[in-house]
Amino acid sequence: MAATSSNPLRLLNDLRVRAVLYQVVAVVLVVGVGLYLFGNVSRKLAEQNIATGFAYLDRPAGFVISQSFIAYDSSNSYARALLVGILNTVFVSIFAVLLSTVLGLVVGIARLSRNPMLSLLAKLYVEALRNVPLLLYLFLWYALIVTVFPPVREAWQPIPEVFVSNGGLIVPSLRWSPAHSGVLLAALAGVVLAFVVAGRLRRRRVATGIERRSWPLVLAALLIPPLLAAILLQPDLVVNWPEKGRFRITGGLQVTPEFTALLVGLGLSASAGIAEIVRAGILSVGRGQWEASRSVGLRDGQTMRLVVLPQALRVIVPPLTSSYLSTFKNSSLAIAIGYPDLVMVSNTTMNQTGQAIEGIAIFMLVYLGMSITISLFMNWYNARVALVER
């Protein structure tokens, strides 16, 4: 009997059992507190005759969104409006990440240049952008675009059918259809397939030691999917030409001042931090790598591209993930300059429906989901480029 009664105590002395028990207790407490808060809030809202739930998403939104990457008008539902806000946020964040990565890489390498003028200019670039709040830069770029460029009736036309004014950049565009979307998805699949083929060919070259021309296979993997999709779907190539009126320009693809200001502000601000990350990563590679590369006849550019940067990635990628996450989350400042991102659309929805809790929950889940997606992708990439010690 005594031995039997002591069994639970023996189990509690096991570190693994205690670890699982603590996690179960923590989850139960969190779920219990969440259910209590949810019940309390639901009861208070019911007492004040305030509607709850997500049924409002099917109702017509009744407001216009100035920029949309998909078809939208005021008769569409709140769910469609929120989707427009999500896509606006995702697109500007992706473009900002690409812009900041390219600029950060160039400026980070320039910081280590043996040319003192180039190094000084890169340092001034980094310090000027890192030490000023992003919100002030958004106001600055937006004010410059609105005040420097002429009004719509006096829009510049640098080349035929392209207009530049304080209302944005307007260029000819294709009349989009589901067939075009299919070709675009096939092109993205081609890019992924090309990376896979290039990786396998590289591993085979390393394993066998035989040098073969791999670019024809990579090029075929890149081009065949979109070409097949174009042949099968046969998208119409109808151009939507912009037409200049007295007060506005209709037709074409418009890049608004708000989008441009947000893209430039996010991209330049993040590029300063990425430049320092790149500089730290390059400095982490020993000078012996440079000397060994020169001894086998590699030029400095080849050494940087083929020897130093691949080794520096193990230091660059982890903090680069944090920079990308910050860029995505900082896009919520778009509301300050009127860009219709997820936060701005959600605020409009909450003001019209009075259902603030649901609106806040939606854009919190969207930011959480996108942040987790970025983290998972960067962790996967970090594992792929990490050096394996012998």
Tab-separated table of N, CA and C in Angstrom, residues 150-301:
chain	number	residue	atom	x	y	z
A	150	PRO	N	2.826	68.314	-60.276
A	150	PRO	CA	1.746	69.244	-60.669
A	150	PRO	C	0.369	68.627	-60.434
A	151	PRO	N	-0.694	69.458	-60.448
A	151	PRO	CA	-2.057	68.909	-60.342
A	151	PRO	C	-2.410	68.087	-61.576
A	152	VAL	N	-3.525	67.373	-61.482
A	152	VAL	CA	-3.901	66.430	-62.539
A	152	VAL	C	-4.095	67.132	-63.875
A	153	ARG	N	-4.705	68.310	-63.901
A	153	ARG	CA	-4.962	68.995	-65.168
A	153	ARG	C	-3.673	69.420	-65.864
A	154	GLU	N	-2.558	69.515	-65.097
A	154	GLU	CA	-1.266	69.877	-65.676
A	154	GLU	C	-0.286	68.708	-65.575
A	155	ALA	N	-0.775	67.502	-65.606
A	155	ALA	CA	0.050	66.313	-65.398
A	155	ALA	C	1.174	66.224	-66.423
A	156	TRP	N	2.355	65.829	-65.930
A	156	TRP	CA	3.480	65.599	-66.820
A	156	TRP	C	3.235	64.333	-67.633
A	157	GLN	N	3.740	64.326	-68.849
A	157	GLN	CA	3.639	63.152	-69.707
A	157	GLN	C	5.030	62.848	-70.263
A	158	PRO	N	5.884	62.171	-69.446
A	158	PRO	CA	7.267	61.914	-69.886
A	158	PRO	C	7.342	61.080	-71.145
A	159	ILE	N	6.451	60.124	-71.296
A	159	ILE	CA	6.346	59.324	-72.513
A	159	ILE	C	4.866	59.184	-72.842
A	160	PRO	N	4.523	58.862	-74.072
A	160	PRO	CA	3.094	58.772	-74.443
A	160	PRO	C	2.331	57.794	-73.542
A	161	GLU	N	1.131	58.231	-73.155
A	161	GLU	CA	0.185	57.431	-72.370
A	161	GLU	C	0.660	57.150	-70.946
A	162	VAL	N	1.634	57.904	-70.467
A	162	VAL	CA	2.086	57.794	-69.073
A	162	VAL	C	1.987	59.178	-68.444
A	163	PHE	N	1.249	59.288	-67.333
A	163	PHE	CA	0.992	60.580	-66.707
A	163	PHE	C	1.522	60.576	-65.274
A	164	VAL	N	2.137	61.697	-64.893
A	164	VAL	CA	2.661	61.873	-63.541
A	164	VAL	C	2.099	63.167	-62.984
A	165	SER	N	1.451	63.081	-61.821
A	165	SER	CA	0.881	64.260	-61.172
A	165	SER	C	0.852	64.011	-59.671
A	166	ASN	N	0.315	64.994	-58.940
A	166	ASN	CA	0.196	64.792	-57.490
A	166	ASN	C	-0.909	63.792	-57.149
A	167	GLY	N	-1.621	63.324	-58.176
A	167	GLY	CA	-2.590	62.241	-57.985
A	167	GLY	C	-1.989	60.874	-58.185
A	168	GLY	N	-0.698	60.805	-58.533
A	168	GLY	CA	-0.006	59.543	-58.683
A	168	GLY	C	0.505	59.308	-60.084
A	169	LEU	N	1.054	58.143	-60.298
A	169	LEU	CA	1.568	57.709	-61.593
A	169	LEU	C	0.514	56.825	-62.248
A	170	ILE	N	0.173	57.131	-63.502
A	170	ILE	CA	-0.828	56.364	-64.239
A	170	ILE	C	-0.195	55.851	-65.523
A	171	VAL	N	-0.251	54.537	-65.720
A	171	VAL	CA	0.355	53.889	-66.883
A	171	VAL	C	-0.674	52.967	-67.515
A	172	PRO	N	-0.493	52.598	-68.795
A	172	PRO	CA	-1.409	51.624	-69.411
A	172	PRO	C	-1.345	50.283	-68.692
A	173	SER	N	-2.446	49.565	-68.720
A	173	SER	CA	-2.514	48.273	-68.030
A	173	SER	C	-3.347	47.301	-68.841
A	174	LEU	N	-3.193	46.021	-68.515
A	174	LEU	CA	-4.012	44.993	-69.135
A	174	LEU	C	-5.363	44.905	-68.441
A	175	ARG	N	-6.384	44.584	-69.191
A	175	ARG	CA	-7.682	44.313	-68.594
A	175	ARG	C	-7.652	42.907	-68.006
A	176	TRP	N	-7.571	42.864	-66.688
A	176	TRP	CA	-7.300	41.611	-65.994
A	176	TRP	C	-8.500	40.679	-66.052
A	177	SER	N	-8.197	39.383	-66.135
A	177	SER	CA	-9.228	38.355	-66.179
A	177	SER	C	-8.711	37.122	-65.445
A	178	PRO	N	-9.576	36.142	-65.152
A	178	PRO	CA	-9.098	34.914	-64.507
A	178	PRO	C	-7.992	34.212	-65.290
A	179	ALA	N	-8.003	34.338	-66.607
A	179	ALA	CA	-6.941	33.722	-67.413
A	179	ALA	C	-5.585	34.341	-67.091
A	180	HIS	N	-5.558	35.657	-66.911
A	180	HIS	CA	-4.302	36.305	-66.535
A	180	HIS	C	-3.834	35.824	-65.161
A	181	SER	N	-4.766	35.636	-64.240
A	181	SER	CA	-4.400	35.131	-62.915
A	181	SER	C	-3.789	33.735	-63.013
A	182	GLY	N	-4.351	32.901	-63.900
A	182	GLY	CA	-3.788	31.565	-64.083
A	182	GLY	C	-2.373	31.603	-64.623
A	183	VAL	N	-2.110	32.491	-65.581
A	183	VAL	CA	-0.757	32.623	-66.131
A	183	VAL	C	0.204	33.137	-65.056
A	184	LEU	N	-0.271	34.078	-64.236
A	184	LEU	CA	0.578	34.599	-63.164
A	184	LEU	C	0.928	33.505	-62.163
A	185	LEU	N	-0.044	32.695	-61.783
A	185	LEU	CA	0.239	31.593	-60.854
A	185	LEU	C	1.208	30.588	-61.483
A	186	ALA	N	1.051	30.337	-62.784
A	186	ALA	CA	1.979	29.434	-63.464
A	186	ALA	C	3.396	30.014	-63.492
A	187	ALA	N	3.506	31.337	-63.667
A	187	ALA	CA	4.822	31.969	-63.651
A	187	ALA	C	5.479	31.834	-62.265
A	188	LEU	N	4.684	32.006	-61.210
A	188	LEU	CA	5.220	31.804	-59.861
A	188	LEU	C	5.655	30.356	-59.652
A	189	ALA	N	4.850	29.421	-60.161
A	189	ALA	CA	5.242	28.013	-60.072
A	189	ALA	C	6.532	27.756	-60.841
A	190	GLY	N	6.707	28.438	-61.972
A	190	GLY	CA	7.941	28.307	-62.734
A	190	GLY	C	9.156	28.800	-61.972
A	191	VAL	N	8.990	29.896	-61.240
A	191	VAL	CA	10.092	30.411	-60.427
A	191	VAL	C	10.492	29.394	-59.349
A	192	VAL	N	9.481	28.832	-58.679
A	192	VAL	CA	9.762	27.822	-57.643
A	192	VAL	C	10.440	26.601	-58.256
A	193	LEU	N	9.912	26.143	-59.402
A	193	LEU	CA	10.495	24.975	-60.069
A	193	LEU	C	11.932	25.247	-60.503
A	194	ALA	N	12.203	26.462	-60.976
A	194	ALA	CA	13.565	26.802	-61.395
A	194	ALA	C	14.527	26.751	-60.212
A	195	PHE	N	14.099	27.242	-59.048
A	195	PHE	CA	14.948	27.169	-57.861
A	195	PHE	C	15.206	25.721	-57.463
A	196	VAL	N	14.184	24.883	-57.535
A	196	VAL	CA	14.349	23.469	-57.177
A	196	VAL	C	15.330	22.787	-58.129
A	197	VAL	N	15.162	23.017	-59.440
A	197	VAL	CA	16.048	22.406	-60.427
A	197	VAL	C	17.485	22.897	-60.241
A	198	ALA	N	17.649	24.209	-60.007
A	198	ALA	CA	18.999	24.752	-59.805
A	198	ALA	C	19.654	24.139	-58.576
A	199	GLY	N	18.888	23.961	-57.497
A	199	GLY	CA	19.447	23.361	-56.285
A	199	GLY	C	19.876	21.925	-56.504
A	200	ARG	N	19.060	21.142	-57.201
A	200	ARG	CA	19.427	19.748	-57.450
A	200	ARG	C	20.638	19.639	-58.368
A	201	LEU	N	20.694	20.465	-59.391
A	201	LEU	CA	21.855	20.445	-60.281
A	201	LEU	C	23.122	20.857	-59.546
A	202	ARG	N	22.988	21.833	-58.639
A	202	ARG	CA	24.163	22.247	-57.872
A	202	ARG	C	24.644	21.126	-56.956
A	203	ARG	N	23.704	20.439	-56.286
A	203	ARG	CA	24.113	19.332	-55.408
A	203	ARG	C	24.735	18.191	-56.216
A	204	ARG	N	24.198	17.930	-57.407
A	204	ARG	CA	24.777	16.878	-58.241
A	204	ARG	C	26.169	17.266	-58.705
A	205	ARG	N	26.373	18.542	-59.021
A	205	ARG	CA	27.696	19.001	-59.458
A	205	ARG	C	28.715	18.871	-58.338
A	206	VAL	N	28.279	19.206	-57.117
A	206	VAL	CA	29.191	19.080	-55.969
A	206	VAL	C	29.514	17.618	-55.696
A	207	ALA	N	28.500	16.727	-55.837
A	207	ALA	CA	28.707	15.309	-55.524
A	207	ALA	C	29.589	14.623	-56.559
A	208	THR	N	29.417	14.959	-57.842
A	208	THR	CA	30.170	14.278	-58.896
A	208	THR	C	31.445	15.002	-59.289
A	209	GLY	N	31.488	16.314	-59.048
A	209	GLY	CA	32.658	17.087	-59.450
A	209	GLY	C	32.703	17.371	-60.933
A	210	ILE	N	31.601	17.113	-61.637
A	210	ILE	CA	31.555	17.318	-63.092
A	210	ILE	C	30.829	18.628	-63.378
A	211	GLU	N	31.494	19.520	-64.110
A	211	GLU	CA	30.892	20.798	-64.464
A	211	GLU	C	30.050	20.641	-65.737
A	212	ARG	N	28.775	20.980	-65.631
A	212	ARG	CA	27.882	20.930	-66.774
A	212	ARG	C	27.110	22.233	-66.874
A	213	ARG	N	26.704	22.540	-68.101
A	213	ARG	CA	25.902	23.749	-68.308
A	213	ARG	C	24.494	23.498	-67.793
A	214	SER	N	24.147	24.193	-66.713
A	214	SER	CA	22.852	23.948	-66.081
A	214	SER	C	21.805	24.992	-66.449
A	215	TRP	N	22.217	26.114	-67.018
A	215	TRP	CA	21.258	27.199	-67.247
A	215	TRP	C	20.155	26.842	-68.248
A	216	PRO	N	20.388	25.970	-69.268
A	216	PRO	CA	19.238	25.644	-70.143
A	216	PRO	C	18.114	24.937	-69.394
A	217	LEU	N	18.445	24.007	-68.484
A	217	LEU	CA	17.404	23.321	-67.729
A	217	LEU	C	16.683	24.275	-66.784
A	218	VAL	N	17.436	25.161	-66.149
A	218	VAL	CA	16.826	26.135	-65.241
A	218	VAL	C	15.913	27.080	-66.018
A	219	LEU	N	16.375	27.537	-67.184
A	219	LEU	CA	15.558	28.431	-68.010
A	219	LEU	C	14.293	27.724	-68.496
A	220	ALA	N	14.410	26.440	-68.855
A	220	ALA	CA	13.235	25.687	-69.296
A	220	ALA	C	12.233	25.532	-68.154
A	221	ALA	N	12.736	25.238	-66.941
A	221	ALA	CA	11.845	25.108	-65.787
A	221	ALA	C	11.145	26.417	-65.476
A	222	LEU	N	11.806	27.531	-65.753
A	222	LEU	CA	11.227	28.843	-65.479
A	222	LEU	C	10.165	29.231	-66.503
A	223	LEU	N	10.376	28.891	-67.770
A	223	LEU	CA	9.513	29.401	-68.839
A	223	LEU	C	8.399	28.453	-69.245
A	224	ILE	N	8.585	27.150	-69.093
A	224	ILE	CA	7.593	26.197	-69.594
A	224	ILE	C	6.229	26.346	-68.898
A	225	PRO	N	6.150	26.454	-67.544
A	225	PRO	CA	4.815	26.567	-66.919
A	225	PRO	C	4.006	27.773	-67.399
A	226	PRO	N	4.570	29.010	-67.431
A	226	PRO	CA	3.730	30.119	-67.923
A	226	PRO	C	3.397	30.006	-69.405
A	227	LEU	N	4.299	29.432	-70.224
A	227	LEU	CA	3.987	29.276	-71.643
A	227	LEU	C	2.846	28.284	-71.843
A	228	LEU	N	2.874	27.165	-71.101
A	228	LEU	CA	1.777	26.201	-71.198
A	228	LEU	C	0.464	26.819	-70.735
A	229	ALA	N	0.525	27.587	-69.624
A	229	ALA	CA	-0.689	28.237	-69.132
A	229	ALA	C	-1.225	29.240	-70.150
A	230	ALA	N	-0.336	29.983	-70.809
A	230	ALA	CA	-0.785	30.953	-71.815
A	230	ALA	C	-1.425	30.265	-73.009
A	231	ILE	N	-0.870	29.094	-73.405
A	231	ILE	CA	-1.443	28.370	-74.538
A	231	ILE	C	-2.800	27.790	-74.187
A	232	LEU	N	-2.936	27.254	-72.975
A	232	LEU	CA	-4.187	26.614	-72.580
A	232	LEU	C	-5.274	27.631	-72.249
A	233	LEU	N	-4.921	28.693	-71.513
A	233	LEU	CA	-5.927	29.657	-71.055
A	233	LEU	C	-6.207	30.758	-72.077
A	234	GLN	N	-5.201	31.062	-72.925
A	234	GLN	CA	-5.341	32.083	-73.964
A	234	GLN	C	-5.912	33.405	-73.425
A	235	PRO	N	-5.178	34.084	-72.543
A	235	PRO	CA	-5.674	35.355	-72.004
A	235	PRO	C	-5.709	36.441	-73.078
A	236	ASP	N	-6.716	37.290	-73.013
A	236	ASP	CA	-6.836	38.396	-73.959
A	236	ASP	C	-5.853	39.502	-73.603
A	237	LEU	N	-5.128	39.983	-74.588
A	237	LEU	CA	-4.173	41.063	-74.388
A	237	LEU	C	-4.819	42.388	-74.775
A	238	VAL	N	-5.800	42.815	-73.978
A	238	VAL	CA	-6.501	44.072	-74.211
A	238	VAL	C	-5.920	45.122	-73.272
A	239	VAL	N	-5.411	46.201	-73.840
A	239	VAL	CA	-4.764	47.247	-73.049
A	239	VAL	C	-5.787	48.288	-72.624
A	240	ASN	N	-5.759	48.653	-71.366
A	240	ASN	CA	-6.608	49.706	-70.820
A	240	ASN	C	-5.803	51.001	-70.810
A	241	TRP	N	-6.072	51.867	-71.782
A	241	TRP	CA	-5.278	53.087	-71.949
A	241	TRP	C	-5.827	54.198	-71.050
A	242	PRO	N	-4.950	54.963	-70.402
A	242	PRO	CA	-5.433	56.102	-69.605
A	242	PRO	C	-5.899	57.243	-70.499
A	243	GLU	N	-6.935	57.921	-70.057
A	243	GLU	CA	-7.478	59.054	-70.799
A	243	GLU	C	-7.515	60.274	-69.870
A	244	LYS	N	-6.918	61.354	-70.328
A	244	LYS	CA	-6.838	62.563	-69.512
A	244	LYS	C	-8.074	63.417	-69.724
A	245	GLY	N	-8.767	63.692	-68.602
A	245	GLY	CA	-9.914	64.580	-68.642
A	245	GLY	C	-9.563	65.931	-68.045
A	246	ARG	N	-10.585	66.723	-67.786
A	246	ARG	CA	-10.339	68.064	-67.258
A	246	ARG	C	-9.923	68.034	-65.791
A	247	PHE	N	-10.538	67.141	-65.009
A	247	PHE	CA	-10.263	67.109	-63.577
A	247	PHE	C	-9.623	65.804	-63.118
A	248	ARG	N	-9.676	64.758	-63.923
A	248	ARG	CA	-9.108	63.488	-63.512
A	248	ARG	C	-8.710	62.681	-64.725
A	249	ILE	N	-7.900	61.672	-64.472
A	249	ILE	CA	-7.445	60.763	-65.520
A	249	ILE	C	-8.094	59.409	-65.263
A	250	THR	N	-8.794	58.908	-66.263
A	250	THR	CA	-9.487	57.633	-66.118
A	250	THR	C	-8.752	56.548	-66.892
A	251	GLY	N	-8.959	55.298	-66.448
A	251	GLY	CA	-8.340	54.174	-67.122
A	251	GLY	C	-6.900	53.981	-66.706
A	252	GLY	N	-6.305	52.890	-67.153
A	252	GLY	CA	-4.923	52.597	-66.832
A	252	GLY	C	-4.742	52.126	-65.397
A	253	LEU	N	-3.517	51.905	-65.044
A	253	LEU	CA	-3.140	51.487	-63.687
A	253	LEU	C	-2.583	52.685	-62.943
A	254	GLN	N	-3.149	52.977	-61.776
A	254	GLN	CA	-2.735	54.137	-60.998
A	254	GLN	C	-1.939	53.707	-59.772
A	255	VAL	N	-0.781	54.316	-59.611
A	255	VAL	CA	0.017	54.152	-58.394
A	255	VAL	C	-0.180	55.429	-57.582
A	256	THR	N	-0.905	55.322	-56.483
A	256	THR	CA	-1.308	56.505	-55.726
A	256	THR	C	-0.135	57.102	-54.943
A	257	PRO	N	-0.218	58.390	-54.592
A	257	PRO	CA	0.837	58.994	-53.755
A	257	PRO	C	0.961	58.306	-52.396
A	258	GLU	N	-0.165	57.863	-51.843
A	258	GLU	CA	-0.119	57.194	-50.537
A	258	GLU	C	0.683	55.895	-50.617
A	259	PHE	N	0.450	55.107	-51.676
A	259	PHE	CA	1.205	53.862	-51.844
A	259	PHE	C	2.687	54.154	-52.030
A	260	THR	N	2.998	55.143	-52.865
A	260	THR	CA	4.397	55.481	-53.128
A	260	THR	C	5.103	55.964	-51.862
A	261	ALA	N	4.444	56.865	-51.111
A	261	ALA	CA	5.051	57.385	-49.892
A	261	ALA	C	5.281	56.275	-48.879
A	262	LEU	N	4.303	55.388	-48.731
A	262	LEU	CA	4.455	54.287	-47.782
A	262	LEU	C	5.547	53.332	-48.223
A	263	LEU	N	5.597	53.002	-49.508
A	263	LEU	CA	6.625	52.103	-50.013
A	263	LEU	C	8.020	52.684	-49.816
A	264	VAL	N	8.196	53.956	-50.186
A	264	VAL	CA	9.510	54.588	-50.038
A	264	VAL	C	9.893	54.697	-48.565
A	265	GLY	N	8.938	55.116	-47.723
A	265	GLY	CA	9.245	55.253	-46.304
A	265	GLY	C	9.622	53.936	-45.659
A	266	LEU	N	8.819	52.903	-45.887
A	266	LEU	CA	9.120	51.593	-45.310
A	266	LEU	C	10.424	51.034	-45.862
A	267	GLY	N	10.603	51.123	-47.188
A	267	GLY	CA	11.787	50.544	-47.808
A	267	GLY	C	13.076	51.207	-47.361
A	268	LEU	N	13.114	52.544	-47.369
A	268	LEU	CA	14.337	53.243	-46.981
A	268	LEU	C	14.634	53.062	-45.496
A	269	SER	N	13.607	53.132	-44.667
A	269	SER	CA	13.833	52.980	-43.231
A	269	SER	C	14.373	51.592	-42.898
A	270	ALA	N	13.790	50.560	-43.497
A	270	ALA	CA	14.259	49.196	-43.216
A	270	ALA	C	15.627	48.939	-43.835
A	271	SER	N	15.931	49.586	-44.955
A	271	SER	CA	17.220	49.342	-45.617
A	271	SER	C	18.393	49.784	-44.755
A	272	ALA	N	18.202	50.811	-43.926
A	272	ALA	CA	19.297	51.257	-43.052
A	272	ALA	C	19.660	50.181	-42.045
A	273	GLY	N	18.647	49.564	-41.433
A	273	GLY	CA	18.932	48.477	-40.503
A	273	GLY	C	19.521	47.263	-41.196
A	274	ILE	N	19.010	46.930	-42.393
A	274	ILE	CA	19.542	45.782	-43.133
A	274	ILE	C	20.990	46.038	-43.541
A	275	ALA	N	21.326	47.285	-43.864
A	275	ALA	CA	22.711	47.603	-44.223
A	275	ALA	C	23.668	47.273	-43.072
A	276	GLU	N	23.280	47.585	-41.852
A	276	GLU	CA	24.131	47.260	-40.700
A	276	GLU	C	24.183	45.755	-40.468
A	277	ILE	N	23.081	45.058	-40.733
A	277	ILE	CA	23.083	43.599	-40.602
A	277	ILE	C	24.043	42.985	-41.616
A	278	VAL	N	23.999	43.475	-42.864
A	278	VAL	CA	24.895	42.964	-43.900
A	278	VAL	C	26.346	43.264	-43.549
A	279	ARG	N	26.601	44.470	-43.064
A	279	ARG	CA	27.977	44.829	-42.693
A	279	ARG	C	28.514	43.915	-41.589
A	280	ALA	N	27.671	43.662	-40.570
A	280	ALA	CA	28.094	42.772	-39.485
A	280	ALA	C	28.351	41.360	-39.995
A	281	GLY	N	27.481	40.889	-40.917
A	281	GLY	CA	27.679	39.550	-41.455
A	281	GLY	C	28.967	39.427	-42.246
A	282	ILE	N	29.293	40.447	-43.056
A	282	ILE	CA	30.536	40.403	-43.844
A	282	ILE	C	31.750	40.456	-42.927
A	283	LEU	N	31.690	41.276	-41.892
A	283	LEU	CA	32.818	41.377	-40.962
A	283	LEU	C	33.014	40.100	-40.156
A	284	SER	N	31.974	39.269	-40.051
A	284	SER	CA	32.117	38.018	-39.313
A	284	SER	C	32.946	36.980	-40.068
A	285	VAL	N	33.144	37.189	-41.366
A	285	VAL	CA	33.952	36.278	-42.170
A	285	VAL	C	35.416	36.700	-42.054
A	286	GLY	N	36.282	35.774	-41.752
A	286	GLY	CA	37.696	36.087	-41.515
A	286	GLY	C	38.394	36.648	-42.742
A	287	ARG	N	39.414	37.458	-42.502
A	287	ARG	CA	40.176	38.036	-43.606
A	287	ARG	C	40.889	36.978	-44.417
A	288	GLY	N	41.127	35.831	-43.804
A	288	GLY	CA	41.797	34.762	-44.540
A	288	GLY	C	41.012	34.292	-45.748
A	289	GLN	N	39.694	34.431	-45.708
A	289	GLN	CA	38.874	34.050	-46.863
A	289	GLN	C	39.155	34.955	-48.056
A	290	TRP	N	39.348	36.246	-47.787
A	290	TRP	CA	39.692	37.175	-48.860
A	290	TRP	C	41.069	36.836	-49.447
A	291	GLU	N	42.033	36.584	-48.565
A	291	GLU	CA	43.389	36.294	-49.029
A	291	GLU	C	43.434	34.993	-49.814
A	292	ALA	N	42.680	33.979	-49.343
A	292	ALA	CA	42.662	32.709	-50.067
A	292	ALA	C	42.004	32.870	-51.430
A	293	SER	N	40.966	33.688	-51.503
A	293	SER	CA	40.287	33.900	-52.785
A	293	SER	C	41.190	34.627	-53.765
A	294	ARG	N	41.919	35.625	-53.272
A	294	ARG	CA	42.844	36.342	-54.164
A	294	ARG	C	43.966	35.426	-54.639
A	295	SER	N	44.365	34.495	-53.796
A	295	SER	CA	45.468	33.610	-54.166
A	295	SER	C	45.097	32.656	-55.293
A	296	VAL	N	43.792	32.393	-55.451
A	296	VAL	CA	43.365	31.522	-56.559
A	296	VAL	C	42.865	32.331	-57.748
A	297	GLY	N	43.039	33.654	-57.703
A	297	GLY	CA	42.739	34.489	-58.863
A	297	GLY	C	41.365	35.097	-58.911
A	298	LEU	N	40.597	35.035	-57.842
A	298	LEU	CA	39.273	35.640	-57.836
A	298	LEU	C	39.378	37.143	-57.619
A	299	ARG	N	38.559	37.911	-58.352
A	299	ARG	CA	38.491	39.343	-58.134
A	299	ARG	C	37.652	39.628	-56.886
A	300	ASP	N	37.716	40.892	-56.419
A	300	ASP	CA	37.002	41.241	-55.183
A	300	ASP	C	35.501	41.012	-55.311
A	301	GLY	N	34.927	41.369	-56.481
A	301	GLY	CA	33.500	41.157	-56.672
A	301	GLY	C	33.134	39.684	-56.639
